[in-house]
Tab-separated table of C-alpha atoms in Angstrom:
chain	number	residue	atom	x	y	z
A	209	MET	CA	2.766	13.680	-44.962
A	210	GLU	CA	4.788	10.464	-45.361
A	211	LYS	CA	4.283	7.478	-43.626
A	212	LYS	CA	7.428	6.793	-40.986
A	213	ASN	CA	7.598	3.636	-39.030
A	214	SER	CA	10.383	5.281	-36.634
A	215	ILE	CA	11.114	8.198	-34.873
A	216	ASP	CA	14.662	9.650	-36.285
A	217	ARG	CA	13.920	13.403	-35.333
A	218	VAL	CA	12.721	14.365	-31.603
A	219	MET	CA	12.290	17.874	-30.753
A	220	PHE	CA	11.736	18.862	-26.897
A	221	ILE	CA	9.453	22.060	-26.004
A	222	GLY	CA	9.238	23.085	-22.552
A	223	SER	CA	10.273	24.812	-19.253
A	224	LYS	CA	10.859	24.158	-15.243
A	225	GLN	CA	12.777	21.410	-13.418
A	226	LEU	CA	10.877	18.347	-15.069
A	227	GLY	CA	11.014	19.687	-18.565
A	228	TYR	CA	15.069	20.122	-17.570
A	229	GLU	CA	15.178	16.813	-16.339
A	230	SER	CA	13.616	15.187	-19.030
A	231	LEU	CA	15.282	16.763	-21.630
A	232	TYR	CA	18.288	15.501	-19.935
A	233	ARG	CA	17.150	12.013	-20.425
A	234	MET	CA	16.103	12.115	-23.547
A	235	PHE	CA	19.693	13.220	-24.557
A	236	ARG	CA	21.201	10.592	-22.337
A	237	LEU	CA	19.715	7.570	-23.801
A	238	ALA	CA	19.473	8.623	-27.395
A	239	PRO	CA	21.678	11.744	-28.026
A	240	HIS	CA	21.248	11.669	-31.821
A	241	ALA	CA	17.505	11.733	-31.855
A	242	LEU	CA	17.343	15.414	-30.270
A	243	CYS	CA	17.493	17.918	-33.125
A	244	GLY	CA	16.645	21.011	-30.965
A	245	CYS	CA	14.831	22.537	-28.007
A	246	ILE	CA	12.066	25.545	-27.723
A	247	THR	CA	11.714	27.163	-24.901
A	248	PHE	CA	11.316	30.309	-23.400
A	249	ASP	CA	12.518	32.847	-20.943
A	250	ASP	CA	10.708	32.361	-17.484
A	251	ARG	CA	13.828	33.872	-15.090
A	252	LYS	CA	11.201	35.849	-13.580
A	253	ASP	CA	9.611	32.705	-11.895
A	254	ASP	CA	11.364	31.237	-8.845
A	255	ARG	CA	10.798	27.929	-10.553
A	256	ASN	CA	12.587	28.358	-13.640
A	257	CYS	CA	15.476	26.012	-15.324
A	258	TYR	CA	16.247	28.306	-18.008
A	259	GLY	CA	19.743	28.649	-17.592
A	260	LEU	CA	20.002	25.283	-17.018
A	261	ILE	CA	18.293	24.462	-20.141
A	262	LYS	CA	20.337	26.706	-21.883
A	263	GLY	CA	23.889	26.005	-20.781
A	264	PHE	CA	22.856	22.153	-21.474
A	265	CYS	CA	21.999	22.898	-25.131
A	266	GLU	CA	25.252	24.966	-25.438
A	267	LYS	CA	27.407	22.423	-23.948
A	268	ASN	CA	25.898	19.371	-25.974
A	269	LYS	CA	25.577	21.515	-29.189
A	270	ILE	CA	21.752	20.624	-29.211
A	271	PRO	CA	19.990	23.502	-31.502
A	272	TYR	CA	18.350	25.818	-28.839
A	273	TYR	CA	15.792	28.681	-29.601
A	274	CYS	CA	14.515	31.060	-27.139
A	275	VAL	CA	11.194	32.124	-28.139
A	276	SER	CA	8.962	34.953	-26.357
A	277	GLY	CA	5.573	33.589	-25.263
A	278	LYS	CA	2.790	32.601	-27.639
A	279	CYS	CA	5.145	33.063	-30.732
A	280	ASP	CA	4.514	31.139	-33.605
A	281	ILE	CA	7.001	28.175	-33.371
A	282	SER	CA	5.497	26.750	-36.985
A	283	GLN	CA	8.837	28.194	-38.577
A	284	ILE	CA	11.396	26.501	-36.135
A	285	ILE	CA	9.182	22.618	-36.882
A	286	ILE	CA	9.562	23.365	-40.213
A	287	GLU	CA	13.199	24.094	-40.681
A	288	ASN	CA	13.948	21.226	-38.271
A	289	LYS	CA	11.427	18.430	-39.244
A	290	PRO	CA	11.067	16.433	-36.257
A	291	ASP	CA	9.433	13.304	-36.221
A	292	ILE	CA	7.830	14.075	-32.401
A	293	CYS	CA	8.088	16.878	-30.142
A	294	PHE	CA	7.646	16.260	-26.629
A	295	VAL	CA	5.706	19.012	-24.507
A	296	ILE	CA	6.255	19.620	-20.931
A	297	GLY	CA	6.108	22.710	-18.848
A	298	TRP	CA	5.128	24.645	-21.884
A	299	TYR	CA	2.123	27.143	-21.041
A	300	PHE	CA	0.860	28.373	-24.463
A	301	ILE	CA	-1.344	26.679	-26.928
A	302	ILE	CA	-0.420	25.296	-29.847
A	303	GLN	CA	-2.502	25.578	-32.955
A	304	LYS	CA	-3.437	22.830	-34.560
A	305	GLU	CA	-2.063	23.867	-38.061
A	306	ILE	CA	1.019	23.377	-36.379
A	307	LEU	CA	0.159	19.821	-34.393
A	308	ASP	CA	-0.300	18.422	-37.805
A	309	MET	CA	3.011	19.337	-39.447
A	310	VAL	CA	4.631	16.255	-37.280
A	311	PRO	CA	4.261	12.765	-38.497
A	312	PHE	CA	4.291	11.399	-34.658
A	313	GLY	CA	2.288	14.258	-33.173
A	314	PHE	CA	3.013	16.197	-30.274
A	315	VAL	CA	3.105	14.774	-26.459
A	316	GLY	CA	2.455	16.180	-23.885
A	317	ILE	CA	2.163	15.328	-19.868
A	318	HIS	CA	-0.237	16.246	-18.011
A	319	ALA	CA	-0.272	15.570	-13.960
A	320	SER	CA	-3.546	13.793	-13.513
A	321	LEU	CA	-4.961	10.221	-14.834
A	322	LEU	CA	-6.867	11.402	-17.828
A	323	PRO	CA	-10.214	12.012	-18.357
A	324	ALA	CA	-9.695	12.781	-14.464
A	325	TYR	CA	-8.835	16.692	-13.760
A	326	ARG	CA	-8.172	18.068	-17.178
A	327	GLY	CA	-6.917	21.932	-17.314
A	328	HIS	CA	-5.656	23.319	-14.639
A	329	ALA	CA	-3.740	22.981	-11.497
A	330	PRO	CA	-4.715	19.122	-11.318
A	331	LEU	CA	-2.770	18.152	-8.392
A	332	VAL	CA	-4.165	20.924	-6.397
A	333	TRP	CA	-7.326	20.079	-7.462
A	334	ALA	CA	-7.111	16.798	-6.291
A	335	MET	CA	-5.814	17.534	-3.017
A	336	ILE	CA	-8.440	20.057	-1.935
A	337	ASN	CA	-10.904	17.226	-2.929
A	338	GLY	CA	-9.469	15.065	-0.671
A	339	GLU	CA	-8.204	12.485	-3.865
A	340	ARG	CA	-6.165	9.665	-2.190
A	341	GLU	CA	-4.720	8.861	-5.644
A	342	THR	CA	-3.641	10.630	-8.631
A	343	GLY	CA	-1.026	10.213	-11.224
A	344	TYR	CA	-0.115	11.507	-14.990
A	345	SER	CA	-0.662	10.819	-18.223
A	346	VAL	CA	1.379	10.672	-21.421
A	347	PHE	CA	-0.877	11.765	-24.079
A	348	LYS	CA	-0.858	12.890	-27.550
A	349	LEU	CA	-2.018	17.343	-28.190
A	350	ASP	CA	-5.264	17.576	-30.085
A	351	ASP	CA	-7.371	20.586	-30.627
A	352	GLY	CA	-9.039	20.682	-27.093
A	353	VAL	CA	-7.603	20.875	-23.412
A	354	ASP	CA	-6.160	17.450	-23.044
A	355	ILE	CA	-8.714	15.333	-24.685
A	356	GLY	CA	-5.589	13.656	-27.109
A	357	ASP	CA	-4.892	9.591	-27.012
A	358	ILE	CA	-3.084	8.416	-24.287
A	359	LEU	CA	0.355	6.944	-24.595
A	360	TYR	CA	1.220	6.043	-20.889
A	361	SER	CA	-0.258	7.031	-17.713
A	362	GLU	CA	0.541	5.906	-14.044
A	363	LYS	CA	-1.097	6.079	-10.885
A	364	ILE	CA	0.368	7.739	-7.598
A	365	ARG	CA	-0.648	8.286	-4.141
A	366	ILE	CA	-1.562	10.850	-2.130
A	367	GLU	CA	-0.616	9.985	1.492
A	368	GLU	CA	-2.941	11.902	4.380
A	369	GLU	CA	0.968	13.571	5.507
A	370	ASP	CA	1.798	14.486	2.150
A	371	TYR	CA	1.878	18.347	0.883
A	372	ILE	CA	2.276	19.415	-2.800
A	373	ASN	CA	5.831	19.648	-2.878
A	374	ASP	CA	5.488	15.732	-1.794
A	375	VAL	CA	3.339	14.853	-4.663
A	376	LEU	CA	4.840	16.763	-7.132
A	377	GLU	CA	8.200	14.987	-6.407
A	378	LYS	CA	6.574	11.431	-6.672
A	379	VAL	CA	5.117	12.922	-10.064
A	380	GLU	CA	8.059	13.713	-11.261
A	381	ASN	CA	10.213	11.252	-10.415
A	382	SER	CA	7.690	8.348	-11.795
A	383	VAL	CA	7.767	10.650	-14.958
A	384	LEU	CA	11.290	10.358	-14.950
A	385	HIS	CA	11.249	6.544	-14.526
A	386	PHE	CA	9.084	6.725	-18.118
A	387	TRP	CA	11.852	7.974	-20.089
A	388	ASP	CA	13.921	4.792	-18.962
A	389	LYS	CA	11.087	2.567	-19.435
A	390	ARG	CA	9.568	3.539	-22.965
A	391	TYR	CA	11.603	5.834	-24.699
A	392	GLY	CA	13.767	3.396	-26.434
A	393	ASP	CA	9.867	1.630	-27.749
A	394	ILE	CA	8.889	5.265	-28.482
A	395	LEU	CA	11.994	5.718	-30.891
A	396	LYS	CA	10.875	2.772	-32.983
A	397	GLY	CA	7.788	3.983	-33.236
A	398	ARG	CA	6.000	1.558	-30.690
A	399	LEU	CA	3.414	3.758	-29.313
A	400	GLY	CA	0.290	2.231	-28.504
A	401	TRP	CA	-2.086	4.878	-28.376
A	402	ARG	CA	-5.570	4.604	-26.333
A	403	LYS	CA	-8.519	6.893	-26.300
A	404	GLN	CA	-9.294	7.940	-23.192
A	405	GLU	CA	-12.289	6.566	-21.339
A	406	GLY	CA	-15.229	7.757	-19.308
A	407	GLU	CA	-16.896	11.261	-18.668
A	408	GLY	CA	-13.674	12.721	-16.650
A	409	SER	CA	-13.758	16.091	-15.435
A	410	PHE	CA	-12.522	19.431	-15.847
A	411	ALA	CA	-10.313	21.906	-13.380
A	412	ALA	CA	-10.439	26.013	-13.563
A	413	LYS	CA	-7.734	28.204	-13.756
A	414	ARG	CA	-6.711	29.234	-10.020
A	415	ILE	CA	-5.520	32.511	-9.045
A	416	GLU	CA	-4.504	34.463	-5.848
A	417	ALA	CA	-7.534	34.806	-4.470
A	418	ASP	CA	-8.633	31.391	-4.592
A	419	GLY	CA	-5.900	30.533	-1.822
A	420	LYS	CA	-8.179	32.327	0.793
A	421	ILE	CA	-9.513	30.646	3.784
A	422	ASP	CA	-13.257	30.039	4.516
A	423	TRP	CA	-13.093	29.042	8.029
A	424	GLU	CA	-16.462	27.916	8.251
A	425	LYS	CA	-15.076	24.583	6.087
A	426	ASP	CA	-14.336	21.638	8.482
A	427	ALA	CA	-10.972	20.945	9.472
A	428	GLN	CA	-10.347	18.303	7.275
A	429	TYR	CA	-11.126	20.168	4.282
A	430	LEU	CA	-9.165	23.052	5.773
A	431	TYR	CA	-6.129	20.735	6.156
A	432	ASN	CA	-6.466	19.425	2.485
A	433	PHE	CA	-6.750	22.865	1.254
A	434	ILE	CA	-3.845	24.130	2.887
A	435	ARG	CA	-1.478	21.439	1.925
A	436	ALA	CA	-2.231	21.381	-1.481
A	437	GLN	CA	-0.967	24.723	-1.942
A	438	SER	CA	1.650	24.949	0.027
A	439	CYS	CA	5.656	25.176	-1.051
A	440	PRO	CA	6.259	25.748	-4.136
A	441	TYR	CA	3.369	27.386	-4.443
A	442	PRO	CA	1.363	30.688	-3.128
A	443	GLY	CA	-0.064	29.037	0.242
A	444	ALA	CA	-3.721	29.603	1.855
A	445	TYR	CA	-4.242	32.335	3.034
A	446	THR	CA	-6.127	34.107	6.248
A	447	ILE	CA	-6.290	38.377	7.151
A	448	PHE	CA	-4.494	39.218	10.291
A	449	LYS	CA	-4.540	42.896	11.194
A	450	GLU	CA	-5.440	43.834	7.512
A	451	ASN	CA	-2.777	41.521	6.173
A	452	LYS	CA	-1.956	38.241	4.708
A	453	LEU	CA	-0.992	35.699	6.974
A	454	ILE	CA	-0.126	32.501	4.874
A	455	ILE	CA	-0.371	29.373	6.553
A	456	TRP	CA	1.877	26.668	5.257
A	457	LYS	CA	2.052	23.750	7.551
A	458	ALA	CA	-1.078	22.779	9.829
A	459	LYS	CA	-3.187	19.561	11.319
A	460	LYS	CA	-6.015	18.448	12.300
A	461	ALA	CA	-6.632	19.267	15.960
A	462	GLN	CA	-7.834	16.710	18.085
A	463	GLY	CA	-11.422	16.752	20.351
A	464	ILE	CA	-14.605	18.970	19.623
A	465	PHE	CA	-14.692	22.687	19.509
A	466	TYR	CA	-17.226	25.151	20.060
A	467	GLY	CA	-16.775	28.773	18.865
A	468	THR	CA	-16.933	31.137	16.323
A	469	CYS	CA	-15.323	30.162	12.681
A	470	GLY	CA	-11.757	31.701	12.355
A	471	GLN	CA	-11.747	32.523	16.482
A	472	VAL	CA	-8.476	31.559	18.189
A	473	ALA	CA	-9.325	28.696	20.651
A	474	TYR	CA	-6.459	28.108	22.348
A	475	ILE	CA	-2.448	28.993	21.970
A	476	ASP	CA	0.069	26.482	23.054
A	477	MET	CA	3.646	28.038	23.267
A	478	ALA	CA	5.368	24.727	24.038
A	479	ARG	CA	4.401	23.539	20.816
A	480	LYS	CA	4.742	26.975	19.245
A	481	THR	CA	1.089	26.285	17.976
A	482	ILE	CA	-2.134	27.978	17.883
A	483	GLY	CA	-5.764	26.075	17.324
A	484	VAL	CA	-8.145	27.850	15.203
A	485	ILE	CA	-11.911	26.901	14.933
A	486	CYS	CA	-13.283	25.626	11.902
A	487	GLY	CA	-16.870	24.578	10.819
A	488	GLU	CA	-18.649	21.760	12.097
A	489	ASN	CA	-17.209	22.244	15.869
A	490	SER	CA	-13.145	21.130	14.464
A	491	ALA	CA	-10.366	22.972	14.482
A	492	LEU	CA	-6.943	23.771	12.787
A	493	GLU	CA	-3.567	23.438	14.566
A	494	ILE	CA	-1.520	25.837	12.637
A	495	GLU	CA	1.813	24.798	13.101
A	496	GLN	CA	3.902	27.315	10.295
A	497	VAL	CA	3.028	30.628	8.783
A	498	GLU	CA	4.085	33.465	7.185
A	499	TYR	CA	3.768	37.512	7.708
A	500	GLN	CA	4.555	39.797	6.288
A	501	GLY	CA	7.773	38.265	4.455
A	502	ASN	CA	8.584	36.645	7.599
A	503	LYS	CA	8.001	32.829	7.973
A	504	CYS	CA	7.790	31.672	11.618
A	505	CYS	CA	5.747	29.917	14.202
A	506	PRO	CA	2.045	31.414	14.409
A	507	THR	CA	2.964	31.744	18.583
A	508	GLU	CA	5.479	34.698	17.161
A	509	ILE	CA	2.631	36.149	15.537
A	510	VAL	CA	-0.791	35.606	17.798
A	511	LYS	CA	-0.520	36.444	21.346
A	512	LEU	CA	-3.921	36.679	22.487
A	513	LEU	CA	-7.293	34.712	22.539
A	514	ASN	CA	-9.431	37.679	21.522
A	515	ILE	CA	-8.012	37.040	17.967
A	516	ARG	CA	-10.989	36.278	14.989
A	517	PHE	CA	-9.329	35.596	11.708
A	518	GLN	CA	-11.178	37.443	9.114
A	519	TRP	CA	-12.693	35.193	6.187
A	520	LYS	CA	-15.447	36.982	4.876
A	521	GLY	CA	-16.868	40.258	4.266
A	522	ASP	CA	-15.133	43.493	5.256
A	523	CYS	CA	-17.382	44.585	8.303
A	524	GLU	CA	-17.990	40.932	10.200
A	525	ASN	CA	-15.558	38.791	11.633
A	526	ARG	CA	-12.972	41.598	11.834
A	527	VAL	CA	-9.905	40.868	13.924
A	528	GLY	CA	-9.315	41.277	17.199
A	529	GLY	CA	-6.200	42.930	19.134
A	530	GLY	CA	-2.955	41.717	19.153
């Protein structure tokens, strides 16, 4: 492969809001450099920006390719001969032989300070674990999970009152500033890679069932658990009358509480909240829920103090009357 000192041709590969916003900035900063866009049809996902990406490319005459999921993109790469590819919001593995086709490589953005939280749902796991700091890393894709050299990284504070959408916004806004700060230097070939340092950690893929609340955990843990999975994610949930009760918003209740984990300790009609007993004699005050498709205050659903939310097993801790 011929050695190059500057970058003349940039390929965008990705989807979602951050992908669209990044594509927009890349074009605004250097329209001549953008040689193409590869995306996929993700309109079944509420977070999709398929129409925006497609329309933007058509309006600005950017070569546009919509592929079906895991399909081989090698022919697109061969035809367009990019010097570098930026990958944002792409959920499929790009094979090593394809990575090696591009002189300056494929560059991705991962929502953690690598090597911490490699893998899946890094922000969700970081918030569940009570981290006070996260960030993002701009790194080179390699033959492994988030192990490549780092081009740029930035720390971001997680405040005690932040929910996942707040943290996502902080990360995405910071990433967009990255383009303004570094894109010009990147096109001049000034990349300045550095190796990842430290042992790191790995975050496993989450499924919907992982959002079920274990009321035996203490209130601080469950507060973190709920805010980590709130909108735009499916939400942490418990079981009420054999149906899911999603908890979108909560806070730690003040004081010491005695009772069975998952038991409703109090109903506050003035504030339209309920308190649920958690582990270590703590309680969580529930402020907003969703039940059978209806988002509402918990006092619209829970009206009696004999409620015990189901959190493990099918026979024990069954829900009381409503």
